[in-house]
mmCIF file of C-alpha atoms in Angstrom:
data_model
loop_
_atom_site.group_PDB
_atom_site.id
_atom_site.type_symbol
_atom_site.label_atom_id
_atom_site.label_comp_id
_atom_site.label_asym_id
_atom_site.label_seq_id
_atom_site.Cartn_x
_atom_site.Cartn_y
_atom_site.Cartn_z
ATOM 1 C CA MET A 1 0.000 0.000 0.000
ATOM 2 C CA LYS A 2 2.819 2.400 0.912
ATOM 3 C CA GLU A 3 4.531 1.667 -2.435
ATOM 4 C CA ASN A 4 1.338 2.443 -4.342
ATOM 5 C CA ARG A 5 0.953 5.704 -2.439
ATOM 6 C CA LEU A 6 4.528 6.705 -3.207
ATOM 7 C CA LEU A 7 4.024 5.764 -6.886
ATOM 8 C CA ALA A 8 0.995 8.035 -7.166
ATOM 9 C CA LYS A 9 2.793 10.951 -5.550
ATOM 10 C CA TRP A 10 5.845 10.333 -7.757
ATOM 11 C CA LEU A 11 3.779 10.449 -10.926
ATOM 12 C CA ASN A 12 2.425 13.817 -9.769
ATOM 13 C CA ASP A 13 5.903 15.077 -8.714
ATOM 14 C CA ASP A 14 4.631 15.440 -5.174
ATOM 15 C CA LEU A 15 7.309 13.508 -3.218
ATOM 16 C CA SER A 16 9.430 15.074 -0.499
ATOM 17 C CA PRO A 17 13.218 14.646 -0.809
ATOM 18 C CA ASP A 18 13.187 11.844 1.782
ATOM 19 C CA GLU A 19 10.268 10.085 0.091
ATOM 20 C CA LEU A 20 11.913 10.447 -3.327
ATOM 21 C CA ALA A 21 15.117 8.886 -2.015
ATOM 22 C CA GLU A 22 13.148 6.019 -0.510
ATOM 23 C CA PHE A 23 11.161 5.441 -3.763
ATOM 24 C CA GLU A 24 14.237 5.527 -5.991
ATOM 25 C CA ALA A 25 15.804 2.869 -3.764
ATOM 26 C CA SER A 26 12.930 0.474 -4.320
ATOM 27 C CA PRO A 27 13.534 -2.571 -6.647
ATOM 28 C CA ASP A 28 10.739 -1.555 -9.103
ATOM 29 C CA PHE A 29 11.811 2.045 -9.603
ATOM 30 C CA GLU A 30 13.647 1.333 -12.867
ATOM 31 C CA LYS A 31 10.519 -0.231 -14.360
ATOM 32 C CA TYR A 32 8.352 2.702 -13.286
ATOM 33 C CA GLN A 33 10.823 5.120 -14.768
ATOM 34 C CA LYS A 34 10.673 3.438 -18.215
ATOM 35 C CA ILE A 35 6.893 3.583 -18.215
ATOM 36 C CA LYS A 36 6.861 7.255 -17.290
ATOM 37 C CA ASN A 37 9.381 8.079 -20.021
ATOM 38 C CA TYR A 38 7.239 6.319 -22.643
ATOM 39 C CA THR A 39 3.937 7.937 -21.636
ATOM 40 C CA ASN A 40 5.480 11.360 -21.697
ATOM 41 C CA HIS A 41 5.742 11.017 -25.521
ATOM 42 C CA LEU A 42 1.990 10.344 -25.917
ATOM 43 C CA GLU A 43 -0.290 13.257 -26.880
ATOM 44 C CA VAL A 44 -3.871 13.247 -25.709
ATOM 45 C CA SER A 45 -6.245 15.889 -27.061
ATOM 46 C CA ASP A 46 -8.111 18.040 -24.610
ATOM 47 C CA LEU A 47 -11.500 16.645 -23.536
ATOM 48 C CA ASP A 48 -14.444 18.358 -25.240
ATOM 49 C CA GLU A 49 -17.294 17.676 -22.837
ATOM 50 C CA ASN A 50 -19.952 19.289 -25.069
ATOM 51 C CA ALA A 51 -18.932 17.177 -28.062
ATOM 52 C CA MET A 52 -18.948 14.020 -25.944
ATOM 53 C CA LEU A 53 -22.468 14.788 -24.663
ATOM 54 C CA SER A 54 -23.775 15.383 -28.180
ATOM 55 C CA ASN A 55 -22.248 12.124 -29.353
ATOM 56 C CA ILE A 56 -23.851 10.158 -26.511
ATOM 57 C CA LEU A 57 -27.276 11.671 -27.166
ATOM 58 C CA SER A 58 -27.022 10.897 -30.877
ATOM 59 C CA GLN A 59 -26.180 7.277 -30.097
ATOM 60 C CA LYS A 60 -29.135 6.857 -27.749
ATOM 61 C CA LYS A 61 -31.771 8.348 -30.050
ATOM 62 C CA ALA A 62 -31.397 7.724 -33.764
ATOM 63 C CA THR A 63 -32.588 10.450 -36.063
ATOM 64 C CA PRO A 64 -35.942 9.381 -37.658
ATOM 65 C CA LYS A 65 -35.857 8.678 -41.400
ATOM 66 C CA VAL A 66 -37.777 11.278 -43.323
ATOM 67 C CA ILE A 67 -39.548 10.130 -46.534
ATOM 68 C CA PRO A 68 -40.317 12.979 -48.944
ATOM 69 C CA LEU A 69 -44.035 13.583 -49.494
ATOM 70 C CA TYR A 70 -43.850 12.880 -53.207
ATOM 71 C CA LYS A 71 -42.289 9.449 -52.556
ATOM 72 C CA ASN A 72 -45.043 8.615 -50.057
ATOM 73 C CA TRP A 73 -47.646 9.537 -52.682
ATOM 74 C CA MET A 74 -45.921 7.360 -55.271
ATOM 75 C CA PHE A 75 -45.953 4.363 -52.908
ATOM 76 C CA ARG A 76 -49.689 4.810 -52.296
ATOM 77 C CA ALA A 77 -50.425 5.228 -56.001
ATOM 78 C CA ALA A 78 -48.458 2.066 -56.811
ATOM 79 C CA ALA A 79 -50.328 0.106 -54.122
ATOM 80 C CA ILE A 80 -53.699 1.330 -55.426
ATOM 81 C CA PHE A 81 -52.699 0.445 -58.999
ATOM 82 C CA ILE A 82 -51.662 -3.101 -58.017
ATOM 83 C CA LEU A 83 -54.886 -3.574 -56.044
ATOM 84 C CA ALA A 84 -57.000 -2.271 -58.934
ATOM 85 C CA LEU A 85 -55.155 -4.533 -61.369
ATOM 86 C CA GLY A 86 -55.830 -7.546 -59.172
ATOM 87 C CA ILE A 87 -59.516 -6.698 -58.832
ATOM 88 C CA THR A 88 -59.803 -6.160 -62.600
ATOM 89 C CA PHE A 89 -58.163 -9.515 -63.312
ATOM 90 C CA PHE A 90 -60.460 -11.264 -60.843
ATOM 91 C CA MET A 91 -63.583 -9.602 -62.231
ATOM 92 C CA LYS A 92 -62.605 -10.321 -65.805
ATOM 93 C CA PHE A 93 -61.812 -14.002 -65.461
ATOM 94 C CA PHE A 94 -63.516 -15.359 -62.353
ATOM 95 C CA VAL A 95 -66.728 -13.373 -61.967
ATOM 96 C CA PRO A 96 -69.539 -14.511 -64.339
ATOM 97 C CA GLN A 97 -69.914 -12.344 -67.429
ATOM 98 C CA THR A 98 -73.380 -11.160 -68.487
ATOM 99 C CA GLN A 99 -74.597 -10.173 -71.937
ATOM 100 C CA THR A 100 -78.094 -8.803 -72.408
ATOM 101 C CA ALA A 101 -80.396 -7.665 -75.188
ATOM 102 C CA ASN A 102 -83.056 -5.290 -73.924
ATOM 103 C CA PHE A 103 -86.540 -5.092 -75.366
ATOM 104 C CA GLY A 104 -86.362 -3.652 -78.878
ATOM 105 C CA GLU A 105 -82.671 -4.595 -79.256
ATOM 106 C CA LYS A 106 -80.450 -7.415 -80.491
ATOM 107 C CA THR A 107 -76.908 -8.014 -79.244
ATOM 108 C CA THR A 108 -74.062 -9.804 -81.033
ATOM 109 C CA PHE A 109 -70.873 -10.778 -79.210
ATOM 110 C CA LEU A 110 -68.018 -13.297 -79.212
ATOM 111 C CA LEU A 111 -67.201 -15.842 -76.531
ATOM 112 C CA PRO A 112 -63.552 -16.448 -75.491
ATOM 113 C CA ASP A 113 -63.126 -19.155 -78.194
ATOM 114 C CA ASN A 114 -64.566 -16.789 -80.855
ATOM 115 C CA SER A 115 -67.900 -18.577 -80.926
ATOM 116 C CA GLU A 116 -70.480 -16.022 -82.061
ATOM 117 C CA VAL A 117 -73.719 -15.402 -80.204
ATOM 118 C CA VAL A 118 -76.673 -13.271 -81.308
ATOM 119 C CA LEU A 119 -79.118 -12.472 -78.520
ATOM 120 C CA ASN A 120 -82.730 -11.768 -79.405
ATOM 121 C CA SER A 121 -84.724 -9.035 -77.652
ATOM 122 C CA GLY A 122 -85.408 -9.563 -73.955
ATOM 123 C CA SER A 123 -82.686 -12.200 -73.530
ATOM 124 C CA GLU A 124 -79.658 -12.742 -71.294
ATOM 125 C CA ILE A 125 -76.574 -14.965 -71.222
ATOM 126 C CA ASN A 126 -74.215 -15.659 -68.311
ATOM 127 C CA TYR A 127 -70.833 -17.389 -68.595
ATOM 128 C CA LYS A 128 -67.330 -17.506 -67.078
ATOM 129 C CA LYS A 129 -64.165 -16.691 -69.016
ATOM 130 C CA TRP A 130 -61.945 -18.688 -66.655
ATOM 131 C CA ASN A 131 -60.948 -22.046 -68.177
ATOM 132 C CA TRP A 132 -63.506 -21.486 -70.935
ATOM 133 C CA ASN A 133 -61.854 -23.731 -73.551
ATOM 134 C CA ASN A 134 -62.126 -26.695 -71.160
ATOM 135 C CA ASN A 135 -65.577 -25.823 -69.842
ATOM 136 C CA ARG A 136 -67.654 -24.198 -72.568
ATOM 137 C CA ARG A 137 -70.878 -23.775 -70.655
ATOM 138 C CA LEU A 138 -73.306 -20.874 -70.444
ATOM 139 C CA GLU A 139 -76.771 -20.091 -69.148
ATOM 140 C CA LEU A 140 -79.452 -18.614 -71.405
ATOM 141 C CA LYS A 141 -82.640 -16.784 -70.532
ATOM 142 C CA GLY A 142 -84.678 -16.090 -73.647
ATOM 143 C CA GLU A 143 -83.504 -16.739 -77.211
ATOM 144 C CA ALA A 144 -80.105 -16.837 -78.910
ATOM 145 C CA TYR A 145 -78.477 -18.018 -82.125
ATOM 146 C CA PHE A 146 -75.055 -19.692 -81.864
ATOM 147 C CA ARG A 147 -72.207 -20.211 -84.307
ATOM 148 C CA VAL A 148 -69.964 -22.439 -82.221
ATOM 149 C CA ALA A 149 -66.224 -22.744 -82.864
ATOM 150 C CA LYS A 150 -64.947 -26.304 -82.972
ATOM 151 C CA GLY A 151 -63.534 -27.593 -79.709
ATOM 152 C CA ARG A 152 -64.671 -29.335 -76.567
ATOM 153 C CA ARG A 153 -68.327 -29.866 -75.749
ATOM 154 C CA PHE A 154 -70.388 -26.673 -75.798
ATOM 155 C CA GLU A 155 -73.413 -26.525 -73.480
ATOM 156 C CA VAL A 156 -76.342 -24.136 -73.310
ATOM 157 C CA GLN A 157 -78.281 -24.456 -70.082
ATOM 158 C CA THR A 158 -81.810 -23.022 -69.765
ATOM 159 C CA SER A 159 -84.522 -23.317 -67.141
ATOM 160 C CA LEU A 160 -86.372 -25.765 -69.403
ATOM 161 C CA GLY A 161 -83.608 -27.911 -70.850
ATOM 162 C CA LYS A 162 -80.021 -28.241 -72.060
ATOM 163 C CA VAL A 163 -78.384 -28.283 -75.501
ATOM 164 C CA SER A 164 -74.949 -29.894 -76.091
ATOM 165 C CA VAL A 165 -72.794 -29.609 -79.216
ATOM 166 C CA LEU A 166 -69.180 -29.809 -80.394
ATOM 167 C CA GLY A 167 -69.179 -27.262 -83.194
ATOM 168 C CA THR A 168 -72.264 -26.191 -85.104
ATOM 169 C CA GLN A 169 -74.912 -23.536 -85.673
ATOM 170 C CA PHE A 170 -78.192 -23.669 -83.800
ATOM 171 C CA ASN A 171 -80.916 -21.591 -82.171
ATOM 172 C CA VAL A 172 -82.269 -21.989 -78.642
ATOM 173 C CA LYS A 173 -85.373 -20.336 -77.218
ATOM 174 C CA ALA A 174 -86.664 -20.836 -73.687
ATOM 175 C CA ARG A 175 -89.584 -18.592 -72.752
ATOM 176 C CA LYS A 176 -92.186 -19.416 -70.128
ATOM 177 C CA ASN A 177 -93.135 -23.077 -70.744
ATOM 178 C CA ARG A 178 -91.938 -23.198 -74.366
ATOM 179 C CA PHE A 179 -88.530 -24.685 -75.272
ATOM 180 C CA ASP A 180 -87.420 -24.608 -78.942
ATOM 181 C CA VAL A 181 -84.182 -25.827 -80.525
ATOM 182 C CA VAL A 182 -83.298 -25.647 -84.231
ATOM 183 C CA CYS A 183 -80.126 -27.133 -85.750
ATOM 184 C CA TYR A 184 -78.797 -25.315 -88.836
ATOM 185 C CA GLU A 185 -75.444 -27.104 -89.128
ATOM 186 C CA GLY A 186 -73.802 -30.157 -87.556
ATOM 187 C CA ARG A 187 -75.552 -31.992 -84.730
ATOM 188 C CA VAL A 188 -76.987 -30.986 -81.369
ATOM 189 C CA LYS A 189 -78.139 -33.045 -78.414
ATOM 190 C CA VAL A 190 -81.208 -31.752 -76.594
ATOM 191 C CA ASN A 191 -82.154 -32.689 -73.039
ATOM 192 C CA TYR A 192 -85.644 -31.825 -71.817
ATOM 193 C CA ALA A 193 -86.952 -33.344 -68.597
ATOM 194 C CA ASN A 194 -86.438 -37.091 -69.099
ATOM 195 C CA THR A 195 -86.238 -36.824 -72.888
ATOM 196 C CA GLN A 196 -83.015 -36.768 -74.926
ATOM 197 C CA ILE A 197 -83.061 -36.211 -78.677
ATOM 198 C CA LEU A 198 -80.366 -35.751 -81.333
ATOM 199 C CA LEU A 199 -80.969 -33.128 -84.040
ATOM 200 C CA THR A 200 -79.078 -32.827 -87.309
ATOM 201 C CA HIS A 201 -78.980 -30.177 -90.026
ATOM 202 C CA GLY A 202 -82.463 -28.848 -90.824
ATOM 203 C CA GLN A 203 -84.255 -30.394 -87.857
ATOM 204 C CA SER A 204 -86.002 -28.753 -84.915
ATOM 205 C CA VAL A 205 -87.895 -29.745 -81.784
ATOM 206 C CA SER A 206 -90.324 -27.897 -79.543
ATOM 207 C CA PHE A 207 -91.466 -28.771 -76.037
ATOM 208 C CA GLU A 208 -94.373 -27.124 -74.278
ATOM 209 C CA ASN A 209 -96.042 -28.415 -71.133
ATOM 210 C CA GLY A 210 -94.582 -31.863 -71.739
ATOM 211 C CA ARG A 211 -95.721 -32.048 -75.385
ATOM 212 C CA GLN A 212 -93.043 -32.615 -78.045
ATOM 213 C CA VAL A 213 -93.281 -31.424 -81.681
ATOM 214 C CA ASN A 214 -90.611 -32.259 -84.287
ATOM 215 C CA ARG A 215 -90.401 -30.539 -87.659
ATOM 216 C CA ASN A 216 -87.974 -29.769 -90.471
ATOM 217 C CA VAL A 217 -86.744 -26.327 -91.465
ATOM 218 C CA SER A 218 -85.371 -25.201 -94.812
ATOM 219 C CA VAL A 219 -83.865 -21.834 -93.848
ATOM 220 C CA LEU A 220 -80.142 -21.437 -93.120
ATOM 221 C CA LYS A 221 -80.498 -19.243 -90.024
ATOM 222 C CA PRO A 222 -83.251 -17.929 -87.730
ATOM 223 C CA GLU A 223 -85.644 -15.466 -89.364
ATOM 224 C CA TRP A 224 -85.367 -13.063 -86.427
ATOM 225 C CA ILE A 225 -81.740 -12.397 -87.418
ATOM 226 C CA ASP A 226 -83.204 -10.659 -90.502
ATOM 227 C CA ASN A 227 -85.909 -8.876 -88.467
ATOM 228 C CA GLN A 228 -88.694 -11.342 -89.217
ATOM 229 C CA ILE A 229 -90.672 -12.824 -86.309
ATOM 230 C CA CYS A 230 -91.642 -16.369 -87.278
ATOM 231 C CA PHE A 231 -94.437 -18.328 -85.552
ATOM 232 C CA ASN A 232 -95.552 -21.915 -85.946
ATOM 233 C CA LYS A 233 -98.938 -22.759 -84.449
ATOM 234 C CA GLU A 234 -98.709 -20.351 -81.537
ATOM 235 C CA ASN A 235 -101.493 -18.588 -79.618
ATOM 236 C CA ILE A 236 -102.111 -14.846 -79.645
ATOM 237 C CA ARG A 237 -100.700 -14.226 -76.171
ATOM 238 C CA THR A 238 -97.360 -15.750 -77.177
ATOM 239 C CA ILE A 239 -97.384 -13.641 -80.340
ATOM 240 C CA LEU A 240 -98.092 -10.405 -78.458
ATOM 241 C CA ASP A 241 -95.376 -11.185 -75.896
ATOM 242 C CA GLU A 242 -92.835 -11.421 -78.708
ATOM 243 C CA VAL A 243 -94.096 -8.201 -80.332
ATOM 244 C CA GLU A 244 -93.697 -6.449 -76.981
ATOM 245 C CA ARG A 245 -90.087 -7.617 -76.760
ATOM 246 C CA GLN A 246 -89.184 -6.687 -80.319
ATOM 247 C CA TYR A 247 -90.709 -3.198 -80.211
ATOM 248 C CA ASN A 248 -90.280 -2.450 -76.493
ATOM 249 C CA ILE A 249 -93.963 -1.658 -76.045
ATOM 250 C CA THR A 250 -96.889 -2.738 -73.841
ATOM 251 C CA ILE A 251 -99.936 -4.435 -75.347
ATOM 252 C CA GLU A 252 -103.310 -4.844 -73.681
ATOM 253 C CA LEU A 253 -105.576 -7.554 -75.092
ATOM 254 C CA ASN A 254 -109.344 -7.409 -74.718
ATOM 255 C CA THR A 255 -110.686 -10.538 -76.406
ATOM 256 C CA LYS A 256 -112.108 -13.893 -75.443
ATOM 257 C CA ASP A 257 -110.361 -15.783 -78.271
ATOM 258 C CA THR A 258 -106.901 -16.656 -76.935
ATOM 259 C CA VAL A 259 -106.679 -20.257 -78.150
ATOM 260 C CA SER A 260 -106.624 -19.841 -81.943
ATOM 261 C CA LEU A 261 -103.159 -20.709 -83.289
ATOM 262 C CA PHE A 262 -101.179 -18.594 -85.735
ATOM 263 C CA THR A 263 -98.562 -19.702 -88.260
ATOM 264 C CA GLY A 264 -96.766 -17.014 -90.196
ATOM 265 C CA LYS A 265 -94.366 -14.058 -89.980
ATOM 266 C CA LEU A 266 -94.464 -10.530 -88.601
ATOM 267 C CA PRO A 267 -91.975 -7.749 -89.342
ATOM 268 C CA ALA A 268 -89.717 -6.729 -86.436
ATOM 269 C CA LYS A 269 -89.032 -3.259 -87.852
ATOM 270 C CA ASP A 270 -92.482 -2.071 -88.929
ATOM 271 C CA LEU A 271 -94.950 -1.915 -86.041
ATOM 272 C CA ASN A 272 -97.894 -0.682 -88.116
ATOM 273 C CA VAL A 273 -97.694 -3.651 -90.475
ATOM 274 C CA ALA A 274 -97.314 -6.076 -87.563
ATOM 275 C CA LEU A 275 -100.403 -4.640 -85.846
ATOM 276 C CA GLN A 276 -102.403 -4.798 -89.073
ATOM 277 C CA ILE A 277 -101.576 -8.500 -89.595
ATOM 278 C CA ILE A 278 -102.599 -9.353 -86.020
ATOM 279 C CA SER A 279 -105.800 -7.322 -86.284
ATOM 280 C CA THR A 280 -106.829 -9.002 -89.538
ATOM 281 C CA THR A 281 -106.016 -12.515 -88.327
ATOM 282 C CA TYR A 282 -107.911 -12.274 -85.039
ATOM 283 C CA HIS A 283 -110.614 -9.742 -86.066
ATOM 284 C CA LEU A 284 -109.332 -7.099 -83.653
ATOM 285 C CA GLU A 285 -108.917 -3.338 -83.689
ATOM 286 C CA ALA A 286 -105.587 -1.872 -82.601
ATOM 287 C CA LYS A 287 -105.485 1.504 -80.819
ATOM 288 C CA LYS A 288 -102.337 3.428 -79.920
ATOM 289 C CA VAL A 289 -103.180 5.064 -76.602
ATOM 290 C CA SER A 290 -99.607 6.337 -76.135
ATOM 291 C CA LYS A 291 -96.240 6.089 -77.784
ATOM 292 C CA ASN A 292 -95.440 2.785 -76.098
ATOM 293 C CA LYS A 293 -98.861 1.265 -75.424
ATOM 294 C CA ILE A 294 -101.274 -0.544 -77.726
ATOM 295 C CA ILE A 295 -104.760 -1.833 -76.922
ATOM 296 C CA PHE A 296 -106.435 -4.607 -78.947
ATOM 297 C CA ASP A 297 -110.241 -4.658 -78.747
ATOM 298 C CA GLU A 298 -112.717 -6.966 -80.454
ATOM 299 C CA LYS A 299 -114.440 -5.482 -83.478
#
C-alpha cells in the first residue's frame, strides 16, 4: 500500500526529498521510470465535454428517417394500382360475365373461343371466361343463335332444358313453358326433362307443357336475325309477348279468343304492319293510346 501511495505521488511530482530517495531505492523504480518516459511522448487531445455529450445523445436516439411527401404519394399510387389490377383480373376471369339484349334490341358478341352469339330481344346470357376452352358452358334466358367454334363440348343451359354440341350452328329459345331448338349445321343433343333427342342439319324440336313437336326447317339461319318474327302454331298471347319484346312496347288484349293458333311471320321493324296483320287474323282493332302502349279490342 505504501509503495502504491509513493508511486501516485511520484507520478504527480509530489514527493518530499526523503520520500523520493526512498522510492528511488525500491527494486521496481527502474521499471516505473521506463513507463513514465514512454507515456510522456503520448499526446492526448483536450477533452471536449460538449462534443462528448452530443455524441452520446445521438447514439441513444437515432434520427428518424424522413420520406419525402412525393415518394409517399408514389408508394400509395403504386399500391392502389396493383390492387385495382388484381380486382380487374379477378372480375374479368372469375366473376360470371353477363350479356343482355333489352326489349327492342339485339346483341351480337363473341365468346372467349370466338364462338359467335346473337341475342334476341329480352334475352340474357351468363358465362365464365376462366378455363372457358375446357368448360364451354353458359346459361341462357330467352332466345339466342349460336355459331360455335370447334372444340370441346359446348353446353347451353336453360330453365327448361339443355343443348350440347361440339361445333355447329343452332338456335335456342326458352320462354315461359316453351322450349325450342333448331339445328342449322352439324348436330346438337337436346335434353328436356327425361327426354333426350339428337338433331341434325335442318331439324327442330319444340317442347311445351310436356308435349313434343318435331319438324324440319329449310332456312339457313333464324328469321329473327333478318328482323322477321316467325311463328308456328302459336297462340295470340305468345305472339303479343314477342311483339312487346321486339318493339319495347306494352300491349293490352281485350278478347275472349286466346286459343286460336297462328302460323306465319311478322316484321320486327315495322310496327304498323305487324299490328295490321294481327288485327286481320284475329278480327281485332288496334289503338295506340300512347307512344309505347297498344290496346287490342274486339271489333
